[in-house]
Tab-separated table of C-alpha atoms in Angstrom:
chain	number	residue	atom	x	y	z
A	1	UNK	CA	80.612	-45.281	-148.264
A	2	UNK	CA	76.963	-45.731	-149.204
A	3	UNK	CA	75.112	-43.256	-147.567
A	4	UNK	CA	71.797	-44.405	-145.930
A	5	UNK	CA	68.403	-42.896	-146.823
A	6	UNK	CA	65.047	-42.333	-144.115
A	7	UNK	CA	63.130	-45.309	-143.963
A	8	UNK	CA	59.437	-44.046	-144.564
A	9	UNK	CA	57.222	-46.703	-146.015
A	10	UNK	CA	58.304	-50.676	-145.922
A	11	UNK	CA	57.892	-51.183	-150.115
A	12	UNK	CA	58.905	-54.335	-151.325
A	13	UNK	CA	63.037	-55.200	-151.937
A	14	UNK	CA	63.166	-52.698	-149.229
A	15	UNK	CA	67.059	-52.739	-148.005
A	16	UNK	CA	66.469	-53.398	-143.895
A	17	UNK	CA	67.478	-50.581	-141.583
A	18	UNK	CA	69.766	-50.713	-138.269
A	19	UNK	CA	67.118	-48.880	-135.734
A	20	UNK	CA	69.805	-47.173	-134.110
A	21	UNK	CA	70.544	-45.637	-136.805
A	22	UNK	CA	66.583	-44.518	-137.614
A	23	UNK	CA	66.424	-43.474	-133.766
A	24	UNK	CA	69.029	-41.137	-133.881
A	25	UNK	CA	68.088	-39.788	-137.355
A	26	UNK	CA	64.871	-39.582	-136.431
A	27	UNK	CA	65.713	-37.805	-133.235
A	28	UNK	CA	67.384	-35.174	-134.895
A	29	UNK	CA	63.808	-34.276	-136.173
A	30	UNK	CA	61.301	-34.632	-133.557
A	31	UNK	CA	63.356	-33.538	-130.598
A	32	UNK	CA	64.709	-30.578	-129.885
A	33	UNK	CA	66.800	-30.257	-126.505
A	34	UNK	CA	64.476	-31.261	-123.744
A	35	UNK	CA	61.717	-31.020	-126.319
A	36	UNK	CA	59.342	-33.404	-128.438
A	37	UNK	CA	57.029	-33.109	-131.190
A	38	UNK	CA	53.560	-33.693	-130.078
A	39	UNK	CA	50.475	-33.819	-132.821
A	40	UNK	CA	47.767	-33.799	-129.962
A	41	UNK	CA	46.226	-33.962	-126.349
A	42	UNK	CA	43.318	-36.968	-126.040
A	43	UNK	CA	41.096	-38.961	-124.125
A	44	UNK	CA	40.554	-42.691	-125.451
A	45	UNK	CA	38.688	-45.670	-124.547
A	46	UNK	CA	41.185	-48.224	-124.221
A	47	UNK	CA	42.729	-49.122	-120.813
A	48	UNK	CA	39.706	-48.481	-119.411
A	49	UNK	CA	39.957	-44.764	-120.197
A	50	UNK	CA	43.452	-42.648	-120.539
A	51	UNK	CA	44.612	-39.101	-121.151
A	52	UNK	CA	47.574	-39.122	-124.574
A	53	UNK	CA	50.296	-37.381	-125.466
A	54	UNK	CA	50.057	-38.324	-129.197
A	55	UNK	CA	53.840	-38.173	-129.817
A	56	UNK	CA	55.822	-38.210	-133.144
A	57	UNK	CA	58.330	-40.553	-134.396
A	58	UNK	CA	59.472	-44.157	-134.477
A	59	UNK	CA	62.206	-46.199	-135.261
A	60	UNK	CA	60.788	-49.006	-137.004
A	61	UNK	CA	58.723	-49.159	-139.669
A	62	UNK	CA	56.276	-51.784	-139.147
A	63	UNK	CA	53.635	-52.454	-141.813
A	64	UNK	CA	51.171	-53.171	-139.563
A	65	UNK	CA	51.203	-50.194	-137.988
A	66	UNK	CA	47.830	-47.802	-137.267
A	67	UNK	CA	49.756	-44.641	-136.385
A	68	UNK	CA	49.593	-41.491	-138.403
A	69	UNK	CA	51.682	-40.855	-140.928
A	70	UNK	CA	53.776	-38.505	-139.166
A	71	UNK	CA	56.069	-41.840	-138.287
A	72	UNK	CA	56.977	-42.289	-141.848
A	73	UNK	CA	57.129	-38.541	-142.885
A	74	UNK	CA	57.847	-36.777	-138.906
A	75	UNK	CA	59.278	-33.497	-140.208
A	76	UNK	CA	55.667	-32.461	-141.462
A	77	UNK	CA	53.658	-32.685	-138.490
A	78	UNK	CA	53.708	-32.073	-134.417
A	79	UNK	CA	54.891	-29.107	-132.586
A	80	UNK	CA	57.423	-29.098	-129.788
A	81	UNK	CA	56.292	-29.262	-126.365
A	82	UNK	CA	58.614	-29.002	-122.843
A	83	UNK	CA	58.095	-32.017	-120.711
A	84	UNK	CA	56.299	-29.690	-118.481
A	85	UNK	CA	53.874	-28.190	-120.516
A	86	UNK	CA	53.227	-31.603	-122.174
A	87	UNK	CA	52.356	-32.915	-119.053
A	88	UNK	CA	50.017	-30.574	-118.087
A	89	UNK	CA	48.023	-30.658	-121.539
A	90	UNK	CA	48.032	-34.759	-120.663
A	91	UNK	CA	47.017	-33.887	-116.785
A	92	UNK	CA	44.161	-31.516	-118.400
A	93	UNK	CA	43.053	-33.695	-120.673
A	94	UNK	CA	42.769	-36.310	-117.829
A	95	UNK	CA	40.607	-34.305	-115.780
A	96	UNK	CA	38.372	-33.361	-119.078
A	97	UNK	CA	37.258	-36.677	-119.438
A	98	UNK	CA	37.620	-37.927	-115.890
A	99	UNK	CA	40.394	-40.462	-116.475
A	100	UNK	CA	43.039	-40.747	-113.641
A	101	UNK	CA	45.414	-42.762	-116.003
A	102	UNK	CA	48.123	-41.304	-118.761
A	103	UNK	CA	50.546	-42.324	-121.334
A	104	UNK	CA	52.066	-41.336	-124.405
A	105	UNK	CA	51.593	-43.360	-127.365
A	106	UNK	CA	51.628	-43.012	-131.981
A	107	UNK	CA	55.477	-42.998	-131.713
A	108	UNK	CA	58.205	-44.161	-129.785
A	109	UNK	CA	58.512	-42.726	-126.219
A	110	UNK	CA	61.857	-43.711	-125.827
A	111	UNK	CA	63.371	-41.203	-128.386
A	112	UNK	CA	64.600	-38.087	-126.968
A	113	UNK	CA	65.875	-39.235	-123.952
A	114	UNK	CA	65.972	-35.848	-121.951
A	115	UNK	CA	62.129	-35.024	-122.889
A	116	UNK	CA	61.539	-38.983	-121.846
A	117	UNK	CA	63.506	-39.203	-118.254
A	118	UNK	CA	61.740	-35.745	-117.452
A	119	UNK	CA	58.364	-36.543	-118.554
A	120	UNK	CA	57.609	-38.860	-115.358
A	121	UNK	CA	59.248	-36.253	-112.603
A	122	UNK	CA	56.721	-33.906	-114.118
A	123	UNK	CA	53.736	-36.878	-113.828
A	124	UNK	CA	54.550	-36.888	-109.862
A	125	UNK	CA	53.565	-33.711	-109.423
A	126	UNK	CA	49.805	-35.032	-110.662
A	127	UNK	CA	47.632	-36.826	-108.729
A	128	UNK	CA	46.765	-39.575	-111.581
A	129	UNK	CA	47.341	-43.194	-111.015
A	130	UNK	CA	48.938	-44.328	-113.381
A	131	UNK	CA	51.624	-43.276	-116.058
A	132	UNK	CA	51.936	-46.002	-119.169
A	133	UNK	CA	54.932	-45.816	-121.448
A	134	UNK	CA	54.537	-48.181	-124.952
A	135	UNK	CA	57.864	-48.491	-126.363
A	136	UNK	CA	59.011	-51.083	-129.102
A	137	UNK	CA	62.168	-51.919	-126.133
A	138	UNK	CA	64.825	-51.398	-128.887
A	139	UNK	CA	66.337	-48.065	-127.440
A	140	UNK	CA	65.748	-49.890	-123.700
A	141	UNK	CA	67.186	-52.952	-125.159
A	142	UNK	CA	70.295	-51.381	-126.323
A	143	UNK	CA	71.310	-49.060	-123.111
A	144	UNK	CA	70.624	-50.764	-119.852
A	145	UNK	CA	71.224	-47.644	-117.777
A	146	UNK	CA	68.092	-45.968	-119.416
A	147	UNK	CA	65.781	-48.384	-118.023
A	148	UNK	CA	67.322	-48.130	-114.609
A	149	UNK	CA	66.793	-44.282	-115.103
A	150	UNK	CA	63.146	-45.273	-115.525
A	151	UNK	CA	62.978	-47.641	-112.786
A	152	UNK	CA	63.291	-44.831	-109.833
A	153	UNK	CA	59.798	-43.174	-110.825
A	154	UNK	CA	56.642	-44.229	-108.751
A	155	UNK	CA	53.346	-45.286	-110.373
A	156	UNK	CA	55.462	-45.541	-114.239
A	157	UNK	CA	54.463	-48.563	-116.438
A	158	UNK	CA	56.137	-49.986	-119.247
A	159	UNK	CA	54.847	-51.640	-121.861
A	160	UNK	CA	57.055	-53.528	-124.348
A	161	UNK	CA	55.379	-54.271	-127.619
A	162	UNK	CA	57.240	-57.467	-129.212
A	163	UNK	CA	56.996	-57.779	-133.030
A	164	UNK	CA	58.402	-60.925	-133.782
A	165	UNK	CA	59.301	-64.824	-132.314
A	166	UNK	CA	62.385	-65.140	-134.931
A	167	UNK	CA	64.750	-62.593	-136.591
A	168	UNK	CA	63.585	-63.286	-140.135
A	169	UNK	CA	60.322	-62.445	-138.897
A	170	UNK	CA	61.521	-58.931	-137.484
A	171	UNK	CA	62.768	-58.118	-140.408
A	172	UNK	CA	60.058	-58.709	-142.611
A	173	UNK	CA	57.417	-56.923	-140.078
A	174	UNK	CA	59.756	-53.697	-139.042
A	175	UNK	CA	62.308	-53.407	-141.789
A	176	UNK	CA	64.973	-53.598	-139.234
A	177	UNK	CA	68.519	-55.909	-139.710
A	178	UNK	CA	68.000	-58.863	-138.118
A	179	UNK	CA	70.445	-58.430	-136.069
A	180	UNK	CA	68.449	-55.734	-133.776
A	181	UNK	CA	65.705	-59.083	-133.104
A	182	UNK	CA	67.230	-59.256	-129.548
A	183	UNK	CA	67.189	-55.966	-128.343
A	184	UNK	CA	63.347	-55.689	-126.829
A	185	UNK	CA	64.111	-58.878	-125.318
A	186	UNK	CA	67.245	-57.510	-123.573
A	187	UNK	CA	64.899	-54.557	-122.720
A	188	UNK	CA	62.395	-56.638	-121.375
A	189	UNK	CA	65.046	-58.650	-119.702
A	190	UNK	CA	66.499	-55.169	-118.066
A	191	UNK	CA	63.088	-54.235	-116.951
A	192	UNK	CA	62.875	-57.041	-114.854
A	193	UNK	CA	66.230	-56.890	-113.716
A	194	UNK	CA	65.598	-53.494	-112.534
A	195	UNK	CA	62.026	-54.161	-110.715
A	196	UNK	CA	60.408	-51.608	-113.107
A	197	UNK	CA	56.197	-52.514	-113.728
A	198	UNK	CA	55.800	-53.430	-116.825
A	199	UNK	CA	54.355	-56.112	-119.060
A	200	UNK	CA	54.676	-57.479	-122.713
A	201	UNK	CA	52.438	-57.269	-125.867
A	202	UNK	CA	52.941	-59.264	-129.264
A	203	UNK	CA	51.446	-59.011	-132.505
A	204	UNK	CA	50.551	-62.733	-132.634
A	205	UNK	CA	47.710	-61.662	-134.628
A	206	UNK	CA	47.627	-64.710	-136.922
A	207	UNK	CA	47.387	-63.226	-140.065
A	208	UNK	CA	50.667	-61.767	-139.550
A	209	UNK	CA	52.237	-63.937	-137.417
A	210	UNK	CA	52.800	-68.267	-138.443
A	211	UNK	CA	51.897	-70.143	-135.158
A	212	UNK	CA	55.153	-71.753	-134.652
A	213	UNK	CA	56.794	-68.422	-134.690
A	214	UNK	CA	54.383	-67.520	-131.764
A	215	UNK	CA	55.165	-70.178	-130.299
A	216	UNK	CA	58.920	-69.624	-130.096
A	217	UNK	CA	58.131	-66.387	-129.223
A	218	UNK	CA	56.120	-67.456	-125.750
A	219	UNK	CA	59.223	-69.952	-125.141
A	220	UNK	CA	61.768	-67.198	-125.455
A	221	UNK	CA	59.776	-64.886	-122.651
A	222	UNK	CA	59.731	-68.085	-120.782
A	223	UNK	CA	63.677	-68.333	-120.208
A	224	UNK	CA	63.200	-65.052	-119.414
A	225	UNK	CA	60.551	-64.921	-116.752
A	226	UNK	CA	57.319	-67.764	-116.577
A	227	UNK	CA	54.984	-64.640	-115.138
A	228	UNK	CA	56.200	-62.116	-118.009
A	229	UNK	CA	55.067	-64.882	-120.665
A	230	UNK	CA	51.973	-65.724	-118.977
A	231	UNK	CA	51.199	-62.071	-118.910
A	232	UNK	CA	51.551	-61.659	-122.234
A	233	UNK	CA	48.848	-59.451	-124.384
A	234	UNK	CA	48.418	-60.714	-127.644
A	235	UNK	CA	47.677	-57.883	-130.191
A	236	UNK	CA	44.922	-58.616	-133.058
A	237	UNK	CA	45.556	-56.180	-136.444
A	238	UNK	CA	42.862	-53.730	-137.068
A	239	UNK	CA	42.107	-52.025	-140.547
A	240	UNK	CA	42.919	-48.307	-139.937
A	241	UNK	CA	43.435	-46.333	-142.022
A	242	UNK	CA	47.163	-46.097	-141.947
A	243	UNK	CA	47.406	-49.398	-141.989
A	244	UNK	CA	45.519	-50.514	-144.713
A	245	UNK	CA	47.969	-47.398	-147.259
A	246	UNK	CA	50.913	-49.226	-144.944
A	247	UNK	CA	49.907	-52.907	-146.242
A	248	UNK	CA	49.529	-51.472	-149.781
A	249	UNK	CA	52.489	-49.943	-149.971
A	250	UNK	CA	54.537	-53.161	-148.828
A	251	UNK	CA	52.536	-55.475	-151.373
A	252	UNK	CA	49.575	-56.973	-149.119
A	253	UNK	CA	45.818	-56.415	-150.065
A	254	UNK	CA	44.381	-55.230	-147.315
A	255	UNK	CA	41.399	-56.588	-148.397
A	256	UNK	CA	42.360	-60.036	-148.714
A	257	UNK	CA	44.357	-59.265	-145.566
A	258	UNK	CA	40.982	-58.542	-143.885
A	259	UNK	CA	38.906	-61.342	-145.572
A	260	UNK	CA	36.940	-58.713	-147.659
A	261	UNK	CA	38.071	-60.539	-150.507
A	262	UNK	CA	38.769	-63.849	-151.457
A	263	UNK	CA	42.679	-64.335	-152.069
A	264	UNK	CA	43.949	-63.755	-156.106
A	265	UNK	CA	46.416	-67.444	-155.746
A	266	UNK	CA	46.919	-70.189	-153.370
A	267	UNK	CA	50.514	-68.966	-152.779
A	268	UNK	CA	49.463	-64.919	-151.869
A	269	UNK	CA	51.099	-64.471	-148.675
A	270	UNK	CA	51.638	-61.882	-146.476
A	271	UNK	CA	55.374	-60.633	-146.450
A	272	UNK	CA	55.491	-61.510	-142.530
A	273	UNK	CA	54.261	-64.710	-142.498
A	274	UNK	CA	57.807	-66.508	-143.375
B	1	UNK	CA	44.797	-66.589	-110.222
B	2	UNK	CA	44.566	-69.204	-112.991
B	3	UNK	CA	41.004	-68.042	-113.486
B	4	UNK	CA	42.548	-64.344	-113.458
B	5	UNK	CA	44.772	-64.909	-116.628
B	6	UNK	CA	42.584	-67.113	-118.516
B	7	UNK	CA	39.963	-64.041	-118.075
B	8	UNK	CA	42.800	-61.319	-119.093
B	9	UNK	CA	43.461	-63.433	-122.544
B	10	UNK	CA	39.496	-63.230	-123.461
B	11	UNK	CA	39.106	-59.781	-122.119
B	12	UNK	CA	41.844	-57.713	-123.003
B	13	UNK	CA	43.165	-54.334	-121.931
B	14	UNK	CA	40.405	-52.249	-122.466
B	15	UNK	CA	38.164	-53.409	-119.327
B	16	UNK	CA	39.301	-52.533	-116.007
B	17	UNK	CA	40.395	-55.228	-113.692
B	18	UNK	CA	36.858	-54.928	-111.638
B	19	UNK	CA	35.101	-56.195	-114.620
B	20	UNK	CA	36.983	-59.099	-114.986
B	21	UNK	CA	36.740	-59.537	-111.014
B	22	UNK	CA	33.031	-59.690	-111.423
B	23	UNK	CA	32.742	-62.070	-113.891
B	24	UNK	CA	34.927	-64.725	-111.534
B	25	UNK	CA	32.544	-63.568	-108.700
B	26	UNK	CA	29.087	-64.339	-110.882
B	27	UNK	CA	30.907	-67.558	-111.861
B	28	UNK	CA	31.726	-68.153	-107.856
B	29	UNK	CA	35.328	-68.622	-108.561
B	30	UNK	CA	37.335	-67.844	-105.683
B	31	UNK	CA	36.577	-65.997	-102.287
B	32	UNK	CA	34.712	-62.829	-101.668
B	33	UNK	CA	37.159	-61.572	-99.318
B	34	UNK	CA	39.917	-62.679	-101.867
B	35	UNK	CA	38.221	-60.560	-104.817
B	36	UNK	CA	37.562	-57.788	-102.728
B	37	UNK	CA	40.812	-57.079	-101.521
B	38	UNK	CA	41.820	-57.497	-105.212
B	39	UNK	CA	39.199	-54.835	-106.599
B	40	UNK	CA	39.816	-52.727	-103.583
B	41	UNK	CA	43.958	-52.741	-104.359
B	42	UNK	CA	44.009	-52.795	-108.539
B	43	UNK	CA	40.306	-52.666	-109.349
B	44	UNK	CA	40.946	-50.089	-111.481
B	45	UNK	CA	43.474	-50.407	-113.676
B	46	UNK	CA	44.133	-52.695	-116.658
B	47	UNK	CA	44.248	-56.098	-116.134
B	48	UNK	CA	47.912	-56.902	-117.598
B	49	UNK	CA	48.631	-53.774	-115.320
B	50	UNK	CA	47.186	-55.191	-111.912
B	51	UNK	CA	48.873	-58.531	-112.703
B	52	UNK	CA	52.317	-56.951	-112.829
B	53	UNK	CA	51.691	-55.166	-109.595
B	54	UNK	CA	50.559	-58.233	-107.717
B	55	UNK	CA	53.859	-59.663	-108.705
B	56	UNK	CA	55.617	-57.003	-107.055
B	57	UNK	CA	53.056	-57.985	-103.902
B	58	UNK	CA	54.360	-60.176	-101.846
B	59	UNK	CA	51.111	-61.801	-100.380
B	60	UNK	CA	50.615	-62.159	-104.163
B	61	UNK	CA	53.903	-63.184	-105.677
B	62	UNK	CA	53.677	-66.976	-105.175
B	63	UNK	CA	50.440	-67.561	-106.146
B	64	UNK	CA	50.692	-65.419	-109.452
B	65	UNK	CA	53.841	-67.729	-110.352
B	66	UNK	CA	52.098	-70.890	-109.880
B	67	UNK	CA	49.058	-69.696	-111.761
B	68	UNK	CA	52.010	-68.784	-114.497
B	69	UNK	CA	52.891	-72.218	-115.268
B	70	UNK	CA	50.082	-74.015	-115.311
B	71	UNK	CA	48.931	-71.287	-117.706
B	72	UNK	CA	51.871	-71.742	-119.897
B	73	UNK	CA	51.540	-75.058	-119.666
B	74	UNK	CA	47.814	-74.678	-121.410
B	75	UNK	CA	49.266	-71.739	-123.502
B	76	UNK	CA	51.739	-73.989	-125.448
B	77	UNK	CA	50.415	-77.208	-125.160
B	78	UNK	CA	46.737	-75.971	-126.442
């Protein structure tokens, strides 16, 4: 039996990856009991203002992706932090910049599934508003029971980032087997089913994804739920830094991904845009 | 609440809900009272945020799934 290697990098020819797989290999690095690898404690601007938990590792590979590089190489970077103690570096954060909303975010929250479920019991005892989980919904997607086991917490928000409208698509964008293209909407399908907040995101930034694909991608949250779809926030692809060494490494030109330079052929593509 | 979502897709998450409440009330869409109770209940949060909450509001719930399809309606047909 072939044995599989970490995924780091998407490079071209890469052989896709079952995220299951990268989840629990990746989980043997970055958590430890009810512990998680953390790289830092941070205010930023966007929803309006939120204490992080800058957390380490993922279980796709998207090339798009502005995280650190401590997805693609996890066992060089973070320390381990208790749920407890990493929610009271989030809760002083918080009151450092005089934000009364958290999440964790720069990996996926959803590994390490003891540090996860205790994370929120921990955020009751603050007196912040609001607690926002991003996950990618694959882990949710493929275990029902752990989004009911997020459902029972008060004033917890999930939001599912969708990467694709059709499986080739997934594939091409995350370096996961097609076959995992269903699970975040089974997540986000579970999430509803279980009354848990929560809302989706897409990256139906053009450049990466074809407009029919985004179309079949609003149609598909549409069986699911009419208010899901029409809630939908549609993600735009910045140039960080990450990204642009992510698009490089995959084959793109992040320039003439960006418009910073006119395109070399007619034909040059991005590897997402099937 | 059609107003609401066609705001959310120009303005994104990083506002807070008020701010998008004020530009409907500068462009006289909708009631006072209406946006007031609104800003008063999820002024503060993000916008995709305070939309999912309504939902789970039931002096909210119908009108945010009207709203829903005639914004899909725009959303795939436009």
């Amino acid at each position: 039996m072939c044995e599989q290697s970490y995924s780091r990098f998407l490079t071209p020819g890469f052989k896709p990856f079952d995220p299951l797989w990268l989840a629990r290999e990746t989980e043997r690095i970055v958590c430890d009991g009810d512990k998680r690898k953390y790289t830092a404690f941070y205010a930023t601007g966007v929803y309006a203002g939120i204490a992080t938990g800058y957390i380490v590792g993922c279980c796709l590979r998207c090339y798009y992706c502005w995280t650190g590089f401590e997805r693609d190489f996890p066992e060089f970077f973070g320390h381990f932090y208790g749920p407890e103690e990493a929610m009271r570096r989030i809760e002083e954060t918080a009151r450092r910049y005089e934000v009364n909303k958290a999440r964790i975010s720069g990996g996926e929250p959803t590994l390490c599934r003891r540090h996860l479920l205790s994370l929120p019991e921990a955020f009751q005892e603050t007196d912040l508003k609001l607690f926002i989980l991003e996950t990618n919904g694959i882990l949710f997607g493929a275990d029902r029971s752990y989004v009911r086991a997020i459902g029972r917490f008060e004033r917890v928000h999930v939001r599912v980032s969708l990467k694709a409208g059709t499986p080739e698509g997934f594939t091409a964008r995350t370096g996961a087997v097609p076959e995992a293209f269903e699970l975040p909407f089974r997540a986000v399908e579970a999430l509803l089913n279980e009354g848990v907040s929560f809302h989706v995101a897409a990256m139906t930034d053009p450049r990466i994804m074809p407009a029919r694909e985004r179309k079949a991608l609003i149609e598909r949250l549409t069986e699911i739920d009419a208010v899901v779809a029409a809630n939908l926030e549609e993600e735009i692809c910045d140039p960080y830094e990450t990204t642009l060494v992510r698009m490089a490494a995959y084959g793109i030109d992040p320039a003439e991904f960006f418009g910073l330079r006119k395109k070399s052929s007619p034909d040059a593509g991005h590897p997402g845009g099937l | 609440m059609l107003a609401i979502l066609e705001a959310c897709e120009e303005e994104g998450e990083d506002l807070p809900f008020a701010i998008i409440l004020e530009g409907l009330r500068e462009f006289g869409i909708s009631s006072e009272a209406v946006l007031d109770e609104l800003e008063a209940k999820y002024g503060d949060m993000p916008p995709r945020v305070a939309i999912s909450m309504m939902l789970r509001d039931p002096s909210w719930r119908d009108a945010i799934l009207r709203a829903s399809k005639a914004y899909l309606k725009e959303l795939l047909e436009g």
